[in-house]
Amino acid sequence: MIGQSKMFHWSLIVSALGAVVAALGGYCGWCLFPNMVHKKVEQSVIIADGSDQYKRFVNLPQPLNFKVYIFNVTNPDMIQQGAIPIVEEIGPYVYKQYRQKKVKHFSRDGSKITYVQNVHFDFDSEASAPYTQNDRIVALNMHMNSVLQIGENDPGLALLLVHLNANLKAVFNDPQSMFVHTSVREYLFDGVRFCINPQGIAKAICNQIKESGSKTIREKPDGSLAFSFFGHKNGSGHELYEVHTGKGDAMRVLEIQKLDDSHNLQVWLNASNEGETSVCNQINGTDASAYPPFRQRGDSMYIFSADICRSVQLFYQSDIQYQGIPGFRYSIGENFINDIGPEHDNECFCVDKLTNVIKRKNGCLYAGALDLTTCLDAPVILTLPHMLGASNEYRKMVRGLTPDAKKHQTFVDVQSLTGTPLQGGKRVQFNMFLKSINRITITENLTTVLMPAIWVEEGIQLNGEMVAFFKKKLINTLKTLNIVHWAALCGGMGVAVICLLYYIYQRGRSAEPPVK
């Protein structure tokens, strides 16, 4: 009896110990470990001078992917006679985009950091093959079209149009149509030259174009001018950013506080009440190189894009896996460029700067298009690639567009715990209206259309080295903690239950009457 009592006694003790281990496993897995990880992530995302995160902040660990697709025009002569444009997408022309921040200073409390960002592009011939920068294209003559439309829309420049028509040959190299025959290298970065050794009135016109201050037009050493889409972005940055370091509130890390010493933009329309900033001019979110940590299913977040002068809201779509790393997918909503106008309380985007174009009676463009005239100082219209989701008023006027949500929708996959971008990026298209302009002979037969020029995809795909680093630093640790949690919980419960059943079984046997 004594031996059986001891056995019962120890089985109860082991059962109790198992229950304690299970309780500890539950406590660690649902309370202790999450708090430890939360604090560790908070510490790792905060930008402090000299920290590893600071080094990653100054120099991104890997370059971004910058892909450009060009709409090559296949019937330029027919368009000049009023035909509908036919375009053919060529590309991608892939560039590696390197970002380096030149830090100016931290705020006194360490919660803000001010910097200028330098951007450099390197052509990736391997990823672009079979395309090269020397490929010849026929594309919309952006600079000539821009100068003509600006002259038309500004009453003070009406006289300029009269002289410009007579001097079009001297200013724009004897154009035969509204399209330019050039190379990809020139169109995107090196520049399409014009105003080459102009004389008389043509020289005065070129001086006025130069003084307009357009970012996409630069003066060459020989005095000529050159237009390029991205040449002005390749090199030293100019915008002065102030962002949150995450100190005191990790959920605000990299949130833009100021741009060029201003909390808001002065690009879009503001409310009539003096001093009241419209929703269009608000600066919200990060610059999309990273996102706040601790994302939750069903939430949304903002990014700010200086290229289009606006904040963009991204909405949770689904859970994803990227090379074994779990995360969330976010994408833009209808409020990006589809739902714009007084009925959506954002008529401040309806700048109504263009005359005789395809637009609504209230001055707003139709769904899927945004006028960037006040942003870029040029009559550029933003849409999604291939005019995805845009009104048929625009899409029916161009042939060769093949919108596909999988290829052309903006999305980003984010590691939910740290806010690290895994893959994805912004996808946007730049267009201009092509139309007849009074007093300009070369445009007299044109049909009014929204003409696509290029579309770009700017984003990231975490490379193998960064995936391995990320797994080592976070994912493997989380897996180990998860194993400890469930091993302790299940193992402890298993031992407790087995020992308890054993105790009940032995006690039942001891209660049986002895056999005579």
C-alpha positions as a printed Julia matrix, in Angstrom:
516×3 Matrix{Float64}:
   0.0     0.0     0.0
   2.84    2.37    0.84
   4.46    1.8    -2.63
   1.15    2.45   -4.32
   0.61    5.64   -2.29
   4.03    6.92   -3.3
   3.29    6.1    -6.94
  -0.03    7.94   -6.71
   1.73   10.83   -4.98
   4.41   11.19   -7.65
   1.95   10.84  -10.52
  -0.03   13.74   -9.08
   3.14   15.82   -8.65
   4.22   15.12  -12.25
   0.69   15.91  -13.45
   0.79   19.2   -11.54
   4.23   20.0   -12.99
   2.9    19.26  -16.47
   0.02   21.65  -15.86
   2.48   24.32  -14.68
   4.63   23.82  -17.8
   1.52   24.06  -19.98
   0.45   27.24  -18.2
   3.93   28.69  -18.63
   3.85   27.72  -22.3
   0.53   29.5   -22.75
   1.75   32.55  -20.84
   4.97   32.74  -22.85
   3.27   32.16  -26.2
   0.37   34.55  -25.72
   1.85   37.18  -23.43
   5.6    37.13  -22.73
   6.96   36.3   -26.2
   4.66   38.73  -28.1
   5.64   41.54  -25.73
   9.32   40.69  -26.12
   9.04   40.61  -29.91
   7.0    43.84  -29.92
   9.66   45.67  -27.92
  12.44   44.2   -30.05
  10.73   45.31  -33.26
  10.12   48.76  -31.79
  13.81   49.08  -30.99
  14.86   47.84  -34.43
  12.68   50.21  -36.51
  13.52   53.41  -34.63
  16.02   55.58  -36.51
  18.75   56.54  -34.04
  22.08   58.03  -35.03
  24.62   55.25  -35.66
  22.14   52.38  -35.34
  21.78   49.6   -37.92
  18.39   51.0   -38.89
  19.99   54.41  -39.44
  22.5    52.85  -41.83
  19.69   51.11  -43.73
  17.77   54.39  -43.76
  20.66   56.36  -45.28
  21.53   53.71  -47.87
  18.76   51.31  -48.88
  20.12   47.74  -48.57
  19.19   47.03  -52.2
  18.22   49.2   -55.17
  14.62   49.64  -56.21
  13.4    48.35  -59.56
  12.39   51.1   -61.99
  10.69   49.74  -65.1
   9.59   51.93  -67.99
   7.17   50.91  -70.74
   6.88   53.19  -73.78
   3.87   53.56  -76.07
   5.38   53.48  -79.53
   3.1    55.22  -82.04
   2.56   53.16  -85.2
   0.46   55.61  -87.29
   1.83   59.15  -86.67
   1.06   60.44  -90.2
  -2.52   59.23  -90.06
  -3.01   60.82  -86.62
  -2.01   64.16  -88.13
  -4.97   63.77  -90.51
  -7.44   63.06  -87.7
  -7.13   59.28  -87.26
  -7.37   57.58  -83.87
  -3.89   56.76  -82.48
  -2.63   53.18  -82.58
   0.04   52.4   -80.0
   2.25   49.45  -79.22
   3.77   48.92  -75.78
   7.51   48.23  -75.8
   9.57   47.38  -72.75
  10.26   47.05  -69.96
  13.39   49.14  -69.9
  14.68   48.26  -66.45
  16.8    50.51  -64.27
  18.23   50.01  -60.83
  17.28   52.99  -58.7
  19.74   53.74  -55.9
  18.61   56.04  -53.1
  20.99   57.72  -50.71
  19.92   60.2   -48.08
  22.07   63.13  -47.1
  21.08   63.76  -43.48
  20.99   67.39  -42.42
  20.16   67.02  -38.74
  18.05   65.36  -36.02
  15.59   67.36  -33.95
  16.58   68.06  -30.35
  14.39   65.3   -28.94
  15.49   62.84  -31.62
  11.94   62.28  -32.93
  12.53   63.93  -36.33
  15.25   63.66  -38.96
  15.75   66.03  -41.91
  17.4    64.96  -45.14
  17.75   65.41  -48.89
  17.51   62.26  -50.99
  19.83   61.65  -53.93
  18.62   59.23  -56.6
  20.74   57.5   -59.21
  19.61   55.28  -62.09
  21.67   52.49  -63.69
  20.37   50.74  -66.79
  20.06   46.99  -66.22
  20.83   45.54  -69.65
  20.36   41.94  -68.5
  16.89   42.5   -67.05
  15.9    44.68  -70.03
  17.0    42.27  -72.77
  16.19   42.17  -75.63
  15.48   45.89  -75.29
  18.31   48.45  -75.21
  18.53   52.18  -74.61
  19.46   52.66  -78.25
  16.1    51.38  -79.48
  14.42   53.86  -81.81
  10.88   54.94  -80.97
   8.13   57.19  -82.26
   6.58   58.86  -79.22
   4.47   61.85  -78.27
   6.46   65.08  -78.52
   5.88   66.01  -74.9
   7.84   69.27  -74.84
   6.3    70.75  -77.98
   2.79   69.71  -77.0
   3.34   71.12  -73.52
   4.57   74.5   -74.76
   1.65   74.78  -77.2
  -0.99   73.93  -74.59
   0.51   76.21  -71.94
   0.46   79.04  -74.49
  -3.16   78.26  -75.32
  -4.32   78.09  -71.69
  -2.6    81.32  -70.59
  -4.27   84.44  -72.06
  -1.07   86.4   -71.42
   0.76   84.12  -73.85
  -1.72   84.4   -76.73
   0.76   86.52  -78.7
   3.38   83.82  -78.18
   1.24   81.33  -80.11
   1.11   83.62  -83.13
   4.89   83.88  -83.24
   5.36   80.23  -82.27
   3.43   78.97  -85.28
   5.72   80.9   -87.6
   8.83   79.76  -85.74
   7.92   76.15  -85.0
  10.57   74.91  -87.43
  13.38   76.87  -85.75
  12.3    76.06  -82.19
  11.4    72.37  -82.49
  13.7    71.17  -85.28
  11.26   71.3   -88.19
   8.58   68.92  -86.8
   6.46   67.03  -89.32
   3.95   65.83  -86.72
   3.15   65.92  -83.02
   5.47   62.95  -82.54
   9.21   62.7   -82.21
  11.55   60.07  -83.67
  14.21   59.49  -81.02
  15.97   56.88  -78.89
  14.84   55.5   -75.55
  17.99   56.91  -73.94
  17.19   60.43  -75.12
  13.48   60.28  -74.35
  13.94   59.05  -70.8
  17.23   60.51  -69.53
  19.7    62.21  -71.91
  17.16   64.51  -73.47
  15.55   65.22  -76.85
  17.23   68.41  -78.05
  15.44   71.47  -79.42
  16.07   75.23  -79.6
  19.34   74.49  -81.43
  20.99   77.78  -82.38
  17.73   79.76  -82.75
  17.72   83.31  -84.14
  15.49   86.35  -83.74
  12.0    85.68  -82.43
  12.76   81.96  -82.17
  15.54   82.77  -79.72
  13.19   84.9   -77.63
  10.68   82.03  -77.54
  13.41   79.6   -76.45
  14.46   81.98  -73.67
  10.87   82.1   -72.45
  10.69   78.28  -72.45
  13.96   78.11  -70.51
  12.77   80.67  -67.94
   9.53   78.74  -67.35
  11.52   76.52  -64.97
  10.14   73.15  -66.09
  11.97   70.3   -64.35
  11.91   68.15  -67.47
  13.65   70.73  -69.67
  17.36   71.44  -69.14
  19.85   73.68  -70.86
  22.75   71.94  -72.62
  26.34   73.28  -72.6
  25.91   74.54  -76.19
  22.87   76.61  -75.17
  20.26   74.28  -76.69
  17.42   72.84  -74.61
  16.59   69.18  -74.03
  13.49   67.41  -72.77
  13.63   64.11  -70.86
  11.2    62.37  -68.54
  13.63   61.5   -65.76
  16.93   63.29  -66.39
  16.13   65.78  -63.62
  15.7    62.92  -61.12
  19.09   61.36  -61.86
  21.56   62.92  -59.42
  21.34   65.29  -56.49
  17.95   65.68  -54.86
  16.32   69.03  -54.13
  13.31   68.33  -51.91
  13.98   68.69  -48.19
  12.18   66.01  -46.16
  11.52   65.88  -42.43
  10.28   62.47  -41.23
   9.5    60.87  -37.89
  12.23   58.62  -36.48
   9.77   56.48  -34.52
  11.16   57.65  -31.18
   8.26   57.82  -28.73
   5.87   56.25  -31.23
   7.16   53.46  -33.47
   3.88   53.49  -35.43
   4.9    56.86  -36.9
   8.35   55.84  -38.12
   9.24   57.4   -41.51
   5.97   59.35  -41.53
   6.63   62.55  -43.49
   6.25   65.59  -41.26
   7.37   68.32  -43.63
   8.34   68.76  -47.27
  10.49   71.81  -47.99
   9.7    73.2   -44.51
   5.95   72.98  -45.06
   3.45   70.63  -43.41
   1.2    70.78  -46.49
   1.41   71.21  -50.24
   0.46   74.35  -52.13
  -0.33   72.51  -55.36
  -4.03   71.73  -55.36
  -7.07   73.89  -54.69
  -7.77   74.85  -51.09
 -11.05   75.56  -49.38
 -12.43   79.08  -49.69
 -11.87   79.62  -45.97
  -8.51   81.3   -45.57
  -5.9    79.11  -43.89
  -7.86   75.88  -44.3
  -5.86   73.17  -46.07
  -7.79   70.89  -48.4
  -7.53   67.11  -48.2
  -5.71   67.19  -51.56
  -2.83   69.24  -50.14
  -2.31   67.12  -47.04
   0.95   65.16  -46.76
   0.26   61.73  -45.28
   2.29   58.55  -44.89
   5.83   57.48  -45.79
   7.74   57.69  -49.07
   7.0    53.97  -49.74
  10.57   52.8   -49.01
   9.21   51.36  -45.72
   5.98   51.31  -43.76
   4.93   51.51  -40.09
   5.23   48.23  -38.12
   2.5    46.13  -36.5
   0.07   46.04  -39.42
  -3.38   44.57  -38.79
  -5.76   42.8   -41.16
  -8.33   45.18  -42.54
  -6.33   48.35  -41.91
  -5.08   50.95  -44.4
  -1.99   53.12  -44.7
  -0.76   56.09  -46.71
   2.2    56.75  -48.96
   3.21   60.13  -50.33
   4.58   60.47  -53.87
   6.34   63.72  -54.71
   6.28   62.75  -58.41
   2.5    63.17  -58.52
   2.19   65.64  -55.63
  -0.27   63.67  -53.55
  -0.83   61.16  -50.79
  -2.25   57.77  -51.75
  -4.21   55.47  -49.47
  -3.49   51.73  -49.59
  -6.02   49.18  -48.34
  -5.51   45.67  -46.95
  -6.41   43.0   -49.5
  -5.18   39.58  -48.31
  -2.55   37.55  -46.49
   0.43   36.52  -48.64
   3.65   34.52  -48.48
   6.82   35.83  -50.11
   9.61   33.22  -50.23
   8.51   31.85  -46.87
   7.96   35.27  -45.26
   4.35   35.95  -44.24
   2.85   39.35  -44.91
  -0.14   41.4   -46.03
  -0.99   42.71  -49.5
  -2.19   46.3   -49.88
  -3.44   48.07  -52.99
  -4.98   51.37  -54.01
  -8.71   51.97  -53.78
 -11.26   53.75  -55.93
 -10.37   57.04  -54.2
  -7.02   57.2   -56.02
  -8.12   58.53  -59.41
 -11.54   56.98  -60.04
 -13.64   58.69  -57.37
 -12.7    62.35  -57.86
 -15.11   65.27  -57.84
 -17.53   67.22  -55.64
 -19.63   64.09  -55.09
 -16.58   62.51  -53.41
 -15.6    65.6   -51.38
 -12.26   65.94  -53.17
 -13.03   68.43  -55.94
  -9.78   70.13  -54.93
  -8.13   67.74  -57.43
 -10.2    69.29  -60.24
  -7.79   72.11  -61.12
  -9.54   72.67  -64.49
  -6.47   74.11  -66.2
  -7.06   72.7   -69.68
  -9.39   74.04  -72.37
 -11.17   72.14  -75.14
 -10.35   68.69  -73.71
 -12.51   65.69  -72.82
 -13.85   66.54  -69.35
 -17.05   66.84  -67.35
 -19.17   69.99  -67.26
 -17.94   70.8   -63.73
 -14.32   70.93  -64.94
 -13.28   67.57  -63.44
 -11.84   64.92  -65.69
 -13.75   61.69  -66.18
 -13.07   58.73  -63.87
  -9.57   57.29  -63.95
  -7.69   60.46  -64.9
  -5.99   63.17  -62.81
  -4.74   66.51  -64.12
  -1.14   67.09  -62.92
  -0.75   70.52  -64.54
  -0.3    72.37  -61.24
   2.02   69.62  -59.95
   4.41   69.37  -62.9
   3.94   72.81  -64.52
   3.02   70.88  -67.65
  -0.35   69.58  -68.93
   0.32   65.96  -67.96
  -2.57   63.62  -67.15
  -2.12   60.69  -64.76
  -3.89   57.35  -65.22
  -3.21   53.76  -64.3
  -1.24   51.77  -66.92
  -3.19   51.14  -70.13
  -5.86   53.41  -68.62
  -6.98   50.6   -66.32
 -10.37   51.51  -64.85
 -10.53   54.79  -66.78
 -13.7    56.09  -68.37
 -14.54   54.85  -71.85
 -14.45   58.51  -72.89
 -10.67   58.14  -72.9
 -10.09   54.47  -73.67
 -12.26   54.36  -76.8
 -10.07   57.03  -78.45
  -6.83   54.98  -78.45
  -6.18   51.54  -79.94
  -3.59   49.14  -78.57
  -4.4    49.45  -74.87
  -4.83   46.16  -73.0
  -5.62   46.92  -69.33
  -5.01   44.04  -66.94
  -5.48   44.43  -63.18
  -2.79   41.82  -62.39
  -0.19   43.66  -64.47
  -1.25   47.26  -63.99
  -2.7    47.66  -60.48
  -0.56   49.29  -57.79
   0.11   46.97  -54.85
   2.68   46.29  -52.16
   3.33   43.21  -50.02
   4.46   44.15  -46.5
   5.85   42.05  -43.66
   3.13   42.74  -41.13
   5.27   42.85  -37.99
   8.06   45.18  -39.15
   6.46   47.06  -42.05
   9.25   45.93  -44.38
   8.21   45.96  -48.08
   8.64   42.51  -49.66
   7.57   43.14  -53.23
   5.36   45.39  -55.35
   5.3    49.09  -56.07
   3.47   51.95  -57.68
   2.34   51.7   -61.3
   1.26   54.87  -63.06
   0.95   56.17  -66.62
   1.7    59.64  -67.97
  -0.46   61.02  -70.79
  -1.24   64.29  -72.55
  -4.25   65.48  -74.47
  -3.62   65.69  -78.18
  -5.9    68.27  -79.78
  -6.3    71.07  -82.26
  -4.86   74.34  -80.98
  -6.0    77.64  -82.41
  -3.39   79.39  -84.6
  -1.11   76.31  -84.69
  -1.2    74.84  -88.18
   0.41   71.48  -87.33
  -2.5    70.67  -85.01
  -5.42   71.77  -87.18
  -6.6    68.29  -88.2
  -6.04   66.49  -84.89
  -8.83   64.6   -83.16
  -8.99   65.3   -79.41
  -7.68   62.23  -77.57
  -5.93   61.44  -74.29
  -2.6    60.23  -75.69
  -0.48   57.77  -73.64
   3.28   58.36  -73.52
   4.84   55.98  -70.97
   3.98   54.0   -67.87
   6.33   53.16  -65.03
   6.59   50.63  -62.25
   8.68   51.68  -59.28
   9.09   49.17  -56.48
  11.04   46.36  -54.94
  11.43   42.61  -54.89
  13.39   41.6   -51.82
  16.44   39.75  -53.13
  17.82   36.43  -51.87
  20.42   38.06  -49.64
  17.83   40.26  -47.92
  15.36   37.35  -47.62
  18.04   35.24  -45.9
  18.94   38.18  -43.61
  15.29   38.79  -42.76
  14.62   35.12  -42.01
  17.7    34.86  -39.79
  16.89   38.0   -37.83
  13.14   37.59  -37.45
  11.3    34.69  -39.06
  13.5    31.92  -37.63
  13.35   33.51  -34.19
   9.55   33.68  -34.38
   9.43   30.04  -35.46
  11.67   29.0   -32.55
   9.53   30.9   -30.05
   6.41   29.37  -31.58
   7.89   25.87  -31.24
   8.8    26.53  -27.59
   5.32   27.89  -26.96
   3.44   24.91  -28.42
   5.91   22.29  -27.18
   5.55   23.57  -23.62
   1.79   23.98  -23.89
   1.03   20.67  -25.59
   3.79   18.71  -23.86
   2.83   19.99  -20.43
  -0.85   19.31  -21.02
  -0.05   15.85  -22.38
   2.06   14.93  -19.35
  -0.56   16.36  -16.99
  -3.41   14.44  -18.59
  -1.48   11.14  -18.85
  -0.31   11.28  -15.24
  -3.76   12.25  -14.05
  -5.34    9.36  -15.94
  -2.67    7.04  -14.55
  -3.46    8.26  -11.03
  -7.2     7.66  -11.56
  -6.54    4.24  -13.03
  -4.29    3.16  -10.12
  -6.66    4.56   -7.56
  -9.5     2.61   -9.13
  -7.46   -0.59   -8.92
  -6.58    0.01   -5.27
 -10.24    0.45   -4.45
 -11.13   -3.02   -5.76
 -11.75   -5.68   -3.03
  -8.94   -8.22   -2.74
  -9.51  -11.57   -4.4
 -10.02  -14.44   -1.83
